[in-house]
Structure formats: structure tokens, C-alpha cells
PDB file of C-alpha atoms in Angstrom:
ATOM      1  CA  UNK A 282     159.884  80.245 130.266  1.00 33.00           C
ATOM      2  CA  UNK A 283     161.600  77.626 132.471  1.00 38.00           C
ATOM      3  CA  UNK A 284     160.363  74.304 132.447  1.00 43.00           C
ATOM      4  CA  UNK A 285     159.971  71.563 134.452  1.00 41.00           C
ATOM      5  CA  UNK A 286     161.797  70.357 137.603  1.00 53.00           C
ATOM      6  CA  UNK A 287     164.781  69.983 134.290  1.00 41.00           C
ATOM      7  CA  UNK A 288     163.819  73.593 131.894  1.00 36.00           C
ATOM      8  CA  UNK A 289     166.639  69.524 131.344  1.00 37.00           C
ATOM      9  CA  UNK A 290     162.836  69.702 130.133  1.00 35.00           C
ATOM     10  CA  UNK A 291     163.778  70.311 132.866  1.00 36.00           C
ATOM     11  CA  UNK A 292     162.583  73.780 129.938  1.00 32.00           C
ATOM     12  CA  UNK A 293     157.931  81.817 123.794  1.00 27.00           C
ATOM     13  CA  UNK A 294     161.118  81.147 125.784  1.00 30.00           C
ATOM     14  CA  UNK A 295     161.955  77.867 127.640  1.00 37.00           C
ATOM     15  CA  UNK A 296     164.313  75.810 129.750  1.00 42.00           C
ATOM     16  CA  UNK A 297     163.755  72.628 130.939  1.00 46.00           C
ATOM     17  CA  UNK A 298     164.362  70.430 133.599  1.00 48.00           C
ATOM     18  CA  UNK A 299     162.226  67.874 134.925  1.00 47.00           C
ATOM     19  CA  UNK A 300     164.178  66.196 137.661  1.00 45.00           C
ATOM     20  CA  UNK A 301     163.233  67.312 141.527  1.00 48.00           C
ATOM     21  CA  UNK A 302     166.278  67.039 144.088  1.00 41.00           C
ATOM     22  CA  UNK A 303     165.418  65.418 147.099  1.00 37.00           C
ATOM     23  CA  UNK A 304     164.250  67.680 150.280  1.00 40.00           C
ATOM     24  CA  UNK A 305     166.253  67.864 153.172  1.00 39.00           C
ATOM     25  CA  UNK A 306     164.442  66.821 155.915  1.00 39.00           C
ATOM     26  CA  UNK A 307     161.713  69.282 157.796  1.00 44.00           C
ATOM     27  CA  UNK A 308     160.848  70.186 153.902  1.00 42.00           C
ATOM     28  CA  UNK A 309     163.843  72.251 153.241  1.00 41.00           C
ATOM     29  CA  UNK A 310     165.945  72.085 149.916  1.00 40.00           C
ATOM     30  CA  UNK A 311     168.428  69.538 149.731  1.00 38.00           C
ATOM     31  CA  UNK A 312     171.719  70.888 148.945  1.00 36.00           C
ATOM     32  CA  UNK A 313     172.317  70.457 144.914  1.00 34.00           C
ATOM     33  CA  UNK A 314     173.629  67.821 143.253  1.00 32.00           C
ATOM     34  CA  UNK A 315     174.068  65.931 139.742  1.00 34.00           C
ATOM     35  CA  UNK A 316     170.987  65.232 137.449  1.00 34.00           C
ATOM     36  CA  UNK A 317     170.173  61.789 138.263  1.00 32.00           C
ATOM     37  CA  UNK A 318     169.262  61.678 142.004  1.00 31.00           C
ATOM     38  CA  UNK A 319     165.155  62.313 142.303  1.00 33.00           C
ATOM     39  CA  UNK A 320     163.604  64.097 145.280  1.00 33.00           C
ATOM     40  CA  UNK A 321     161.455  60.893 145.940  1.00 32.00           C
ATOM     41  CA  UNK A 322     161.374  57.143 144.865  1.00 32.00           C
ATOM     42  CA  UNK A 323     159.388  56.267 141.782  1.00 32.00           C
ATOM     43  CA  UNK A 324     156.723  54.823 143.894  1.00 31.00           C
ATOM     44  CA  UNK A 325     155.603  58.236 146.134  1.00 31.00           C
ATOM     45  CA  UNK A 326     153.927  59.696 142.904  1.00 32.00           C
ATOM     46  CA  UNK A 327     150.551  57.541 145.006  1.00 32.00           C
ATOM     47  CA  UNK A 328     150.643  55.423 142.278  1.00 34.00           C
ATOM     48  CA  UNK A 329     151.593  51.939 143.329  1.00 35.00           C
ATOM     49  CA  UNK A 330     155.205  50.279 144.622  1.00 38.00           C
ATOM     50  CA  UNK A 331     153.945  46.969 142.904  1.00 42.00           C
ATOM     51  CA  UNK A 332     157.224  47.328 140.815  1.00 39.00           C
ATOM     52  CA  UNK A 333     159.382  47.218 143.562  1.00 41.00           C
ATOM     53  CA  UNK A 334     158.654  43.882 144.545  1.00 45.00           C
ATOM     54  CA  UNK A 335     160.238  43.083 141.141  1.00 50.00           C
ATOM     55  CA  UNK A 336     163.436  41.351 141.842  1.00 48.00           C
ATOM     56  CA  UNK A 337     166.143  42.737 139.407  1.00 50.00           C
ATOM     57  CA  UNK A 338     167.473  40.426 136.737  1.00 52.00           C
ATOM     58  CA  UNK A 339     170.377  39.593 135.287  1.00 46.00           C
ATOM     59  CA  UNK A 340     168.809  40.945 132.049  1.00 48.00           C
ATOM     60  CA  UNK A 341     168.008  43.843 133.684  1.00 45.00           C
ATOM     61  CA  UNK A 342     171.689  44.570 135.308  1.00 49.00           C
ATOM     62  CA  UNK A 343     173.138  44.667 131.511  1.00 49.00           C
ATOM     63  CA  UNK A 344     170.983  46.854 129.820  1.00 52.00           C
ATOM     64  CA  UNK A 345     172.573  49.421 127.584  1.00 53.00           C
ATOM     65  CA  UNK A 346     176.307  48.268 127.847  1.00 51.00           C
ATOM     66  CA  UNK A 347     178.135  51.463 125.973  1.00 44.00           C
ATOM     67  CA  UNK A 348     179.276  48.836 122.993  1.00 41.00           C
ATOM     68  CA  UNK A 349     175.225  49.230 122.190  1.00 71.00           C
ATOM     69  CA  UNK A 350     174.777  52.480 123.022  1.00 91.00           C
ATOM     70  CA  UNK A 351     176.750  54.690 120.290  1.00 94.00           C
ATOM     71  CA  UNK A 352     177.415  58.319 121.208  1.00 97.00           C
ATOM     72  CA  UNK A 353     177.167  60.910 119.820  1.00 98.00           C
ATOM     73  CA  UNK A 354     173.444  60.466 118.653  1.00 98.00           C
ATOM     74  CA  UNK A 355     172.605  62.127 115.734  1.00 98.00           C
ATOM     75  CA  UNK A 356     169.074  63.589 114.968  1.00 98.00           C
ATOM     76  CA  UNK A 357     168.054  65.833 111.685  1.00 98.00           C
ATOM     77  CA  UNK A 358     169.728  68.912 113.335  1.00 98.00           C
ATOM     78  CA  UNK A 359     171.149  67.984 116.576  1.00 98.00           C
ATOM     79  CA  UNK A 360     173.877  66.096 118.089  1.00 98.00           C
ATOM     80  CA  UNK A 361     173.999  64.664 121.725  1.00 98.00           C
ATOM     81  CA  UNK A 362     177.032  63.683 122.556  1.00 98.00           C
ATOM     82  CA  UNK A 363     178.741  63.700 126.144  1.00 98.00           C
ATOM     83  CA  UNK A 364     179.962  66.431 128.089  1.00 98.00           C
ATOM     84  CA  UNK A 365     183.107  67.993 128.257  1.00 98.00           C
ATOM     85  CA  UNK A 366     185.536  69.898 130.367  1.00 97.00           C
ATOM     86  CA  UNK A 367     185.421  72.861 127.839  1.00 98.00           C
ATOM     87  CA  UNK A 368     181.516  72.861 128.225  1.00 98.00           C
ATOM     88  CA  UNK A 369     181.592  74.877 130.867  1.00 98.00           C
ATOM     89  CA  UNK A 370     181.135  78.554 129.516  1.00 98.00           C
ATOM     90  CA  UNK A 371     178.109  76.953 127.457  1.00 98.00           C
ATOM     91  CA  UNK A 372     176.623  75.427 129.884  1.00 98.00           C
ATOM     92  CA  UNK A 373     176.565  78.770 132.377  1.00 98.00           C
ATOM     93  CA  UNK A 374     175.480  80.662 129.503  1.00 98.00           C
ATOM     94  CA  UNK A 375     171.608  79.694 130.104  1.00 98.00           C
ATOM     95  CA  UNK A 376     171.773  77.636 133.436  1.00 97.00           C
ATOM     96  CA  UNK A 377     172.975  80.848 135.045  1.00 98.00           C
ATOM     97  CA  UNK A 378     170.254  82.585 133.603  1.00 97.00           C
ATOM     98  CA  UNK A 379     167.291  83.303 136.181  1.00 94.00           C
ATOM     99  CA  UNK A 380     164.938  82.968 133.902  1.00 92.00           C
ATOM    100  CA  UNK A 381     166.249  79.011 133.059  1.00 92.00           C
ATOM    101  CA  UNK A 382     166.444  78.412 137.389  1.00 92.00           C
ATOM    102  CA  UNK A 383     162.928  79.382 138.079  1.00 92.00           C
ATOM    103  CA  UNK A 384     162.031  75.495 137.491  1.00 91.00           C
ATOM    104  CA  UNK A 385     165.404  73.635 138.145  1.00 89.00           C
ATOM    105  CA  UNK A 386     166.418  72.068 141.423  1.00 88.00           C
ATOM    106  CA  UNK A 387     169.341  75.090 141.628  1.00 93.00           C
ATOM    107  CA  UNK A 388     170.149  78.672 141.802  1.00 95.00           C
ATOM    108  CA  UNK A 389     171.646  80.190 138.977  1.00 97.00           C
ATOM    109  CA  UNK A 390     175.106  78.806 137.824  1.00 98.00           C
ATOM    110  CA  UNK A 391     178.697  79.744 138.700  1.00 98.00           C
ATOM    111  CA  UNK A 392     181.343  78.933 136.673  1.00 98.00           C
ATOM    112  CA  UNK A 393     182.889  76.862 139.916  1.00 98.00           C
ATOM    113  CA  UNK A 394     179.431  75.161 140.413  1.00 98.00           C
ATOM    114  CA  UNK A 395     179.134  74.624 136.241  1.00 98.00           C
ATOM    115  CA  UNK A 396     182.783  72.537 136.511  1.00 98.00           C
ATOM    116  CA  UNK A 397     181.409  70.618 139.016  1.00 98.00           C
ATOM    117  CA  UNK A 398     178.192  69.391 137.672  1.00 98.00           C
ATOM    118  CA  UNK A 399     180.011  68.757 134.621  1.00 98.00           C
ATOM    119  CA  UNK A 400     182.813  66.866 136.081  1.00 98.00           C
ATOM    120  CA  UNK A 401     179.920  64.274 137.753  1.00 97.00           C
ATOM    121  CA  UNK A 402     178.091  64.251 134.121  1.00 98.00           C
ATOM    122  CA  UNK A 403     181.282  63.514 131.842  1.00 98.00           C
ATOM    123  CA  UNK A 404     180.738  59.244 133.284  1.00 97.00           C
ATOM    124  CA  UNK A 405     176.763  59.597 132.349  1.00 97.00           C
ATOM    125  CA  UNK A 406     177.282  57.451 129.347  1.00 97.00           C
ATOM    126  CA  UNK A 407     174.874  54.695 129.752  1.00 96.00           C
ATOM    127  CA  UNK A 408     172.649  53.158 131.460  1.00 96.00           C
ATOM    128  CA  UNK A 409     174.268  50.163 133.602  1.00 94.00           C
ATOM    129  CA  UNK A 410     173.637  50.286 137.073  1.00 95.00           C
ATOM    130  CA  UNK A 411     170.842  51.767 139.377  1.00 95.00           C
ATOM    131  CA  UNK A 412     173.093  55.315 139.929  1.00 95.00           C
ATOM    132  CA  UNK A 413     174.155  55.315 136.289  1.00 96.00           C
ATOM    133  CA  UNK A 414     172.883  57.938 133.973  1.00 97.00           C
ATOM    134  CA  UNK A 415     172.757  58.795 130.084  1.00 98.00           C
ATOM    135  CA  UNK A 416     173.356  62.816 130.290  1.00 98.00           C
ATOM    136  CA  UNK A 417     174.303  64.316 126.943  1.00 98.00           C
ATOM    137  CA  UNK A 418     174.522  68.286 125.601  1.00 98.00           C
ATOM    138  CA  UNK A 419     173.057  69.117 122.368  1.00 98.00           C
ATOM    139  CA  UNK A 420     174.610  70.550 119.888  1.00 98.00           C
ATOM    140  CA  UNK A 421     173.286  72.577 116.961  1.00 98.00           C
ATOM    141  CA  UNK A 422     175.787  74.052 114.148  1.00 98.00           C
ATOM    142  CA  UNK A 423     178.800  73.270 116.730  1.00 97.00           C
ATOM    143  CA  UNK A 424     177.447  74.990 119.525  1.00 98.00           C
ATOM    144  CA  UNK A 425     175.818  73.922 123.083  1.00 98.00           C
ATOM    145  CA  UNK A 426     171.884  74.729 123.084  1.00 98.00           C
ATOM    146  CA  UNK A 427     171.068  72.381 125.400  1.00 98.00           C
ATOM    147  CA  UNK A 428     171.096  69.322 127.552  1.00 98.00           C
ATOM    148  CA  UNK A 429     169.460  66.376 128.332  1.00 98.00           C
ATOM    149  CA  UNK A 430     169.689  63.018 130.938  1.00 98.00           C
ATOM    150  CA  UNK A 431     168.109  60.075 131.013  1.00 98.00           C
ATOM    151  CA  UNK A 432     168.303  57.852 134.398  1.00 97.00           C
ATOM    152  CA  UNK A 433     166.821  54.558 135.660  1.00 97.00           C
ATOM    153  CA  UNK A 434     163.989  54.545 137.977  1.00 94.00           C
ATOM    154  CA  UNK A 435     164.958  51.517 140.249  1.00 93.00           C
ATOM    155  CA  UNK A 436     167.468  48.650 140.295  1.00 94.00           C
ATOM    156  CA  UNK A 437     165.991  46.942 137.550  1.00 95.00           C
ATOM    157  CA  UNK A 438     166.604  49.493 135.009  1.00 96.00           C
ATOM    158  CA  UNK A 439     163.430  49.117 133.228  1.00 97.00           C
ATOM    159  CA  UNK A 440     161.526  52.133 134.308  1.00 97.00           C
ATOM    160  CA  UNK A 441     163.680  55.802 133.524  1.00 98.00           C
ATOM    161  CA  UNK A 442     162.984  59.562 134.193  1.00 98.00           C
ATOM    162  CA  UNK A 443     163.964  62.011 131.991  1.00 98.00           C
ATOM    163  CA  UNK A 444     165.484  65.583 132.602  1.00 96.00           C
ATOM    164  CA  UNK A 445     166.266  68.493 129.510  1.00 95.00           C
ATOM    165  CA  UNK A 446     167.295  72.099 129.575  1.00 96.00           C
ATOM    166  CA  UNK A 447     168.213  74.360 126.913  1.00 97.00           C
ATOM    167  CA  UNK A 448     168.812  77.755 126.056  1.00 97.00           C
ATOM    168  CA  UNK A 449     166.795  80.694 126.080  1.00 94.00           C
ATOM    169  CA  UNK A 450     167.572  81.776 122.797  1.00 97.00           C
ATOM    170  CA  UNK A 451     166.655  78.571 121.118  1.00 97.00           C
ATOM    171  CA  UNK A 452     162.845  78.317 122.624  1.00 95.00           C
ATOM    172  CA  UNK A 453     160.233  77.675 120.443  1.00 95.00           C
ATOM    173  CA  UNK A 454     162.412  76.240 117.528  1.00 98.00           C
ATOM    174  CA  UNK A 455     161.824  72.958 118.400  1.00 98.00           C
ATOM    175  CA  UNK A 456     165.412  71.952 119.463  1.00 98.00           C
ATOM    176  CA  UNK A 457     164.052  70.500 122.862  1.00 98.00           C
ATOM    177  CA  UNK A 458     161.246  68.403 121.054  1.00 98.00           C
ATOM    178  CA  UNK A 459     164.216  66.601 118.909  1.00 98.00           C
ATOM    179  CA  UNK A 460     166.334  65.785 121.508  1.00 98.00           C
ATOM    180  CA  UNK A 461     163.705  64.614 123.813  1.00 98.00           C
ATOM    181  CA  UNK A 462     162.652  62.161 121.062  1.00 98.00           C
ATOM    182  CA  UNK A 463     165.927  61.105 120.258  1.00 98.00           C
ATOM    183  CA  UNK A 464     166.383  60.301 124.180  1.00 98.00           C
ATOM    184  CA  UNK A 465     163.273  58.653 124.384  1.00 98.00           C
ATOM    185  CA  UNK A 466     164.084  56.675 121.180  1.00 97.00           C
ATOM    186  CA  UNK A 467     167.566  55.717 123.182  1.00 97.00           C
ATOM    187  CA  UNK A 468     165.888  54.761 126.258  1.00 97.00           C
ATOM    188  CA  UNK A 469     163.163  52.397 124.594  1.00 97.00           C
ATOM    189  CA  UNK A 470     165.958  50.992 122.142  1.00 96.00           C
ATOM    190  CA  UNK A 471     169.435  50.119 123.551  1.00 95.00           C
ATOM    191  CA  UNK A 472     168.408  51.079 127.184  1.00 96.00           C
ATOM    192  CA  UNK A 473     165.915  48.209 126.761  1.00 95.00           C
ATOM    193  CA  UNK A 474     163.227  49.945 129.156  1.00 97.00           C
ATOM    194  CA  UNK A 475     159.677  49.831 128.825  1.00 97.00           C
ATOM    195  CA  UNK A 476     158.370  52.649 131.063  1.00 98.00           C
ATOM    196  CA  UNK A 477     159.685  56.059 130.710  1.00 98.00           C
ATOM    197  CA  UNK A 478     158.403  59.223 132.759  1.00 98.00           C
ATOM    198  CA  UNK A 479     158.863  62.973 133.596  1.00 98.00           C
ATOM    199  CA  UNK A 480     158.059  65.126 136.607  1.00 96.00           C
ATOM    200  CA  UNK A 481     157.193  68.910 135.698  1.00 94.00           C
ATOM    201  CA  UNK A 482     156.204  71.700 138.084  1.00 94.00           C
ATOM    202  CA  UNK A 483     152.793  72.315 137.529  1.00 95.00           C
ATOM    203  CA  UNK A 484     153.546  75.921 136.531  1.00 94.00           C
ATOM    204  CA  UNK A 485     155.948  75.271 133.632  1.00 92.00           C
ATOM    205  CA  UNK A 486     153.410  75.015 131.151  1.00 92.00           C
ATOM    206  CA  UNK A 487     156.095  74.784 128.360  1.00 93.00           C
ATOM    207  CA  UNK A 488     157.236  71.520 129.476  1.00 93.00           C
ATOM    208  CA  UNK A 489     154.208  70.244 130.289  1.00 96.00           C
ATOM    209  CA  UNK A 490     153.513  71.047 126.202  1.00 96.00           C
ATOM    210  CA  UNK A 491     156.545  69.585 125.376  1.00 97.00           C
ATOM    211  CA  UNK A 492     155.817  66.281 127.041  1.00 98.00           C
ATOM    212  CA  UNK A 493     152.505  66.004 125.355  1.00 98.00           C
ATOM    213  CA  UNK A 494     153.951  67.164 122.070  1.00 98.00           C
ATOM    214  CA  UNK A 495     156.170  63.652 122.546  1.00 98.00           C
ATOM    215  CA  UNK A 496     152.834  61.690 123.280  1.00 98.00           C
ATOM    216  CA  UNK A 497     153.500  61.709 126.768  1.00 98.00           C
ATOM    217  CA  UNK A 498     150.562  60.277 128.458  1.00 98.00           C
ATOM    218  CA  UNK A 499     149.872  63.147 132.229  1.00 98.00           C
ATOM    219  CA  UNK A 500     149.217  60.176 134.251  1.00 98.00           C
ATOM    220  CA  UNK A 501     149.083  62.460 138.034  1.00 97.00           C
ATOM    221  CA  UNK A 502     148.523  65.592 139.250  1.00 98.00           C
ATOM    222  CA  UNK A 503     150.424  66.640 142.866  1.00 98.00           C
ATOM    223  CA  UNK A 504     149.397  69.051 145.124  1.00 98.00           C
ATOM    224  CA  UNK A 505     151.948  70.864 146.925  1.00 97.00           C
ATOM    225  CA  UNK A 506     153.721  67.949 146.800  1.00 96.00           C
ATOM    226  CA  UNK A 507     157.063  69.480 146.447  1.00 94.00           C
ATOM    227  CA  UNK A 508     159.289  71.552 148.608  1.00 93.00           C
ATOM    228  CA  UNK A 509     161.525  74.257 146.565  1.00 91.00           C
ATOM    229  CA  UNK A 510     163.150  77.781 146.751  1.00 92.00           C
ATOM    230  CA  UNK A 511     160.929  78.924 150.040  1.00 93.00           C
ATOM    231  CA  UNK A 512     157.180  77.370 148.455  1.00 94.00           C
ATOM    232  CA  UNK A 513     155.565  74.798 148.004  1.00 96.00           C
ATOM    233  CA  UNK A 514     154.890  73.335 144.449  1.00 95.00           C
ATOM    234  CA  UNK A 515     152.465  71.206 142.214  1.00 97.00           C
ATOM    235  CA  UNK A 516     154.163  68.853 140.398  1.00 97.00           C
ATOM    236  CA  UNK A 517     152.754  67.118 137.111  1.00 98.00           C
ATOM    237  CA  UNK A 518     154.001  63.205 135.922  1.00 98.00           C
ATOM    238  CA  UNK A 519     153.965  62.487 132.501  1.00 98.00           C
ATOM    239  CA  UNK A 520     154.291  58.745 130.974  1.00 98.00           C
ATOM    240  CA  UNK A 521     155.199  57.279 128.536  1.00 98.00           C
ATOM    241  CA  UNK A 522     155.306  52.962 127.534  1.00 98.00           C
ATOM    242  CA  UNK A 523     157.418  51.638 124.740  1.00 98.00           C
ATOM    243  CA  UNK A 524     154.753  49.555 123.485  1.00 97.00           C
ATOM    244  CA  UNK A 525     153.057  53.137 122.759  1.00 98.00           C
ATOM    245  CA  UNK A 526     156.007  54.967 121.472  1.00 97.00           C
ATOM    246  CA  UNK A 527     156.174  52.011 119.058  1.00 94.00           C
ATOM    247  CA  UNK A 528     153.156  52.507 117.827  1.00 85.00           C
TER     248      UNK A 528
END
């Protein structure tokens, strides 16, 4: 089961991604494109575009320099470290699945496409500027199970969205629930932000589990908000503050 818009959540049986792509305008699919570009602005979830008016600091411009950020991250089983060239066959072994694109902003992978994407993820190590992004594969026992990206929300690199996917024959092992902590960990830690979230299509209950699992806090519920693969989708937001992940 696919999960949200990233499975890269994004994600039983489950891919995720949580990340929309933006529509094209009259409500058609944008054409595809790397991880960290959303379909909307933080603000159009209806919630409020208070944090906009929030000048960005100088504070905010330095967050996560890579000499604070150490890759790879290690977890009890996992390690996220950056991607590679030779990631390709990995990486089209479960985003070319169908089953994996039913939630993702894309239609199955190509090797060609896979090579792309990959080449435009390899510089997603840290979070530095407004179009930066942390995007990282997992890796259990030396192999690719997975993926996951972090990005910032707005210039001041304080608020993030996060995006997973992994592979169908990991689901339910709890792979996806380790890196996602791990990222979240990252982003509240070196990243410096206090405000992480995640966008899931309302039909991709697994993420939606995951997220919750995580202590995600569902904070809106979208109609038909969202414009993808000929229909028109709900789409689910999940938060998350550091102060709570702290505890």
C-alpha cells in the first residue's frame, strides 16, 4: 500500500511519499520533478500565512551547515546516507512499481527518469537555503529499502516538510518508522527547525499510521484539494513541533 503524496512516506505493504508536485495550471499535473518542490506554499493548507510575514534571519540563513550535519546517519538498523550514481537499479526496483506510484507525484520509474531524479538528489545534503534539501536512501544490511527528504518550508528555514518511500518488500517491518524518526530527529537537531509537517493523500491510510505512530499531531483535513493522475484528491497534514518531539 502506497503512501502518502511520498509512499517518501511518501509509503501490509507500503510506500511512501508525502510531497505533492505543484499543478499545472487549469488543475492539470505539473510535469515531474525532484522531491523538494511542493504543489502549494505552506500557507494554502487554510491555516494562516502569519509566518510569512516573518522576515528571515541571519540565524535562519545558516541553519544546518554540512560541518553540523554528519552523513551518513546511523539508526539501530538503518543507514541514511546520500545518494549515488549506482543507486539507480535500487531505486527503480520499488519506485517503478505501480503499486509504490499510486500515491507519489509520478508514474512508475524508468531507468532514464531514475538517473535523473537521482542526479538532482546527490546535492540534497543539508539544509542551507530555501531550495536546499536533506534527501537520503536507507540502507538496511547494504542494500537500498528506501528513501527519505527533508526540505524547508519557507526562506527562513524553520518550518520543513517531509517526504519517504520504501520498498514493497520491507512494509510492515518498521524500516519507514526508523528512518522517519531519525529525519525528524535531524530536522529538530542540526536543522535547527521548530515546525515540521507532512501532507498525505487521504487514502493512504499507511502513512497516515505512520505519521501518528511518530506522534504526528493531523492538524487539517482537505477536500479535493489536490489535482493528480485524472482525480481529484483529499489530502491529510500532519504536524509536528520540536518542543513536542522533545518531550
Amino acid at each position: 500500500m502506497p503512501a502518502g503524496r511520498a509512499g517518501a512516506g511518501r509509503r501490509g505493504c507500503t510506500i511512501w511519499y508525502i510531497a505533492r508536485p505543484p499543478a499545472a495550471p487549469g488543475g492539470r499535473q505539473g510535469q515531474p520533478h525532484s522531491l523538494s518542490p511542493r504543489c502549494r506554499p505552506l500557507t494554502p493548507h487554510g491555516l494562516s500565512d502569519r509566518a510569512h510575514a516573518r522576515p528571515p534571519t541571519e540565524r535562519s540563513l545558516t541553519r544546518c551547515p554540512i560541518s553540523e550535519l554528519t552523513l551518513p546517519i546511523r539508526t539501530e538498523r538503518l543507514c541514511l546516507r546520500q545518494h549515488r550514481i549506482d543507486d539507480v537499479d535500487a531505486l527503480v526496483s520499488y519506485y517503478g512499481d505501480p503499486v509504490v506510484a499510486r500515491y507519489i507525484p509520478w508514474q512508475p520509474w524508468s531507468a532514464e527518469f531514475a538517473a535523473t531524479m537521482i542526479d538532482r538528489r546527490i546535492p540534497g545534503t543539508g539544509i542551507t537555503a530555501r531550495d536546499s534539501r536533506l534527501a537520503l536512501v536507507a540502507e538496511y544490511e547494504g542494500e537500498v529499502i528506501g528513501d527519505v527528504v527533508l526540505w524547508p518550508a519557507d526562506e527562513t528555514l524553520s518550518r520543513g516538510e517531509m517526504g519517504w518511500a520504501f520498498h514493497p518488500t520491507v512494509w510492515g517491518r518498521g524500516f519507514a518508522t526508523e528512518a522517519v524518526r531519525a529525519l525528524i530527529d535531524t530536522a529538530f537537531g542540526p536543522c535547527g527547525m521548530h515546525r515540521v509537517i507532512a501532507q498525505v493523500d487521504g487514502r493512504n491510510k499507511a502513512s497516515t499510521r505512520l505519521c501518528e505512530r511518530v506522534g504526528m499531531v493531523r492538524e487539517g483535513f482537505l477536500r479535493r484539494d489536490h489535482w493528480t493522475k485524472g482525480e481529484w484528491t483529499d489530502t491529510v497534514v500532519y504536524g509536528l513541533l520540536a518542543e513536542e518531539w522533545r518531550g
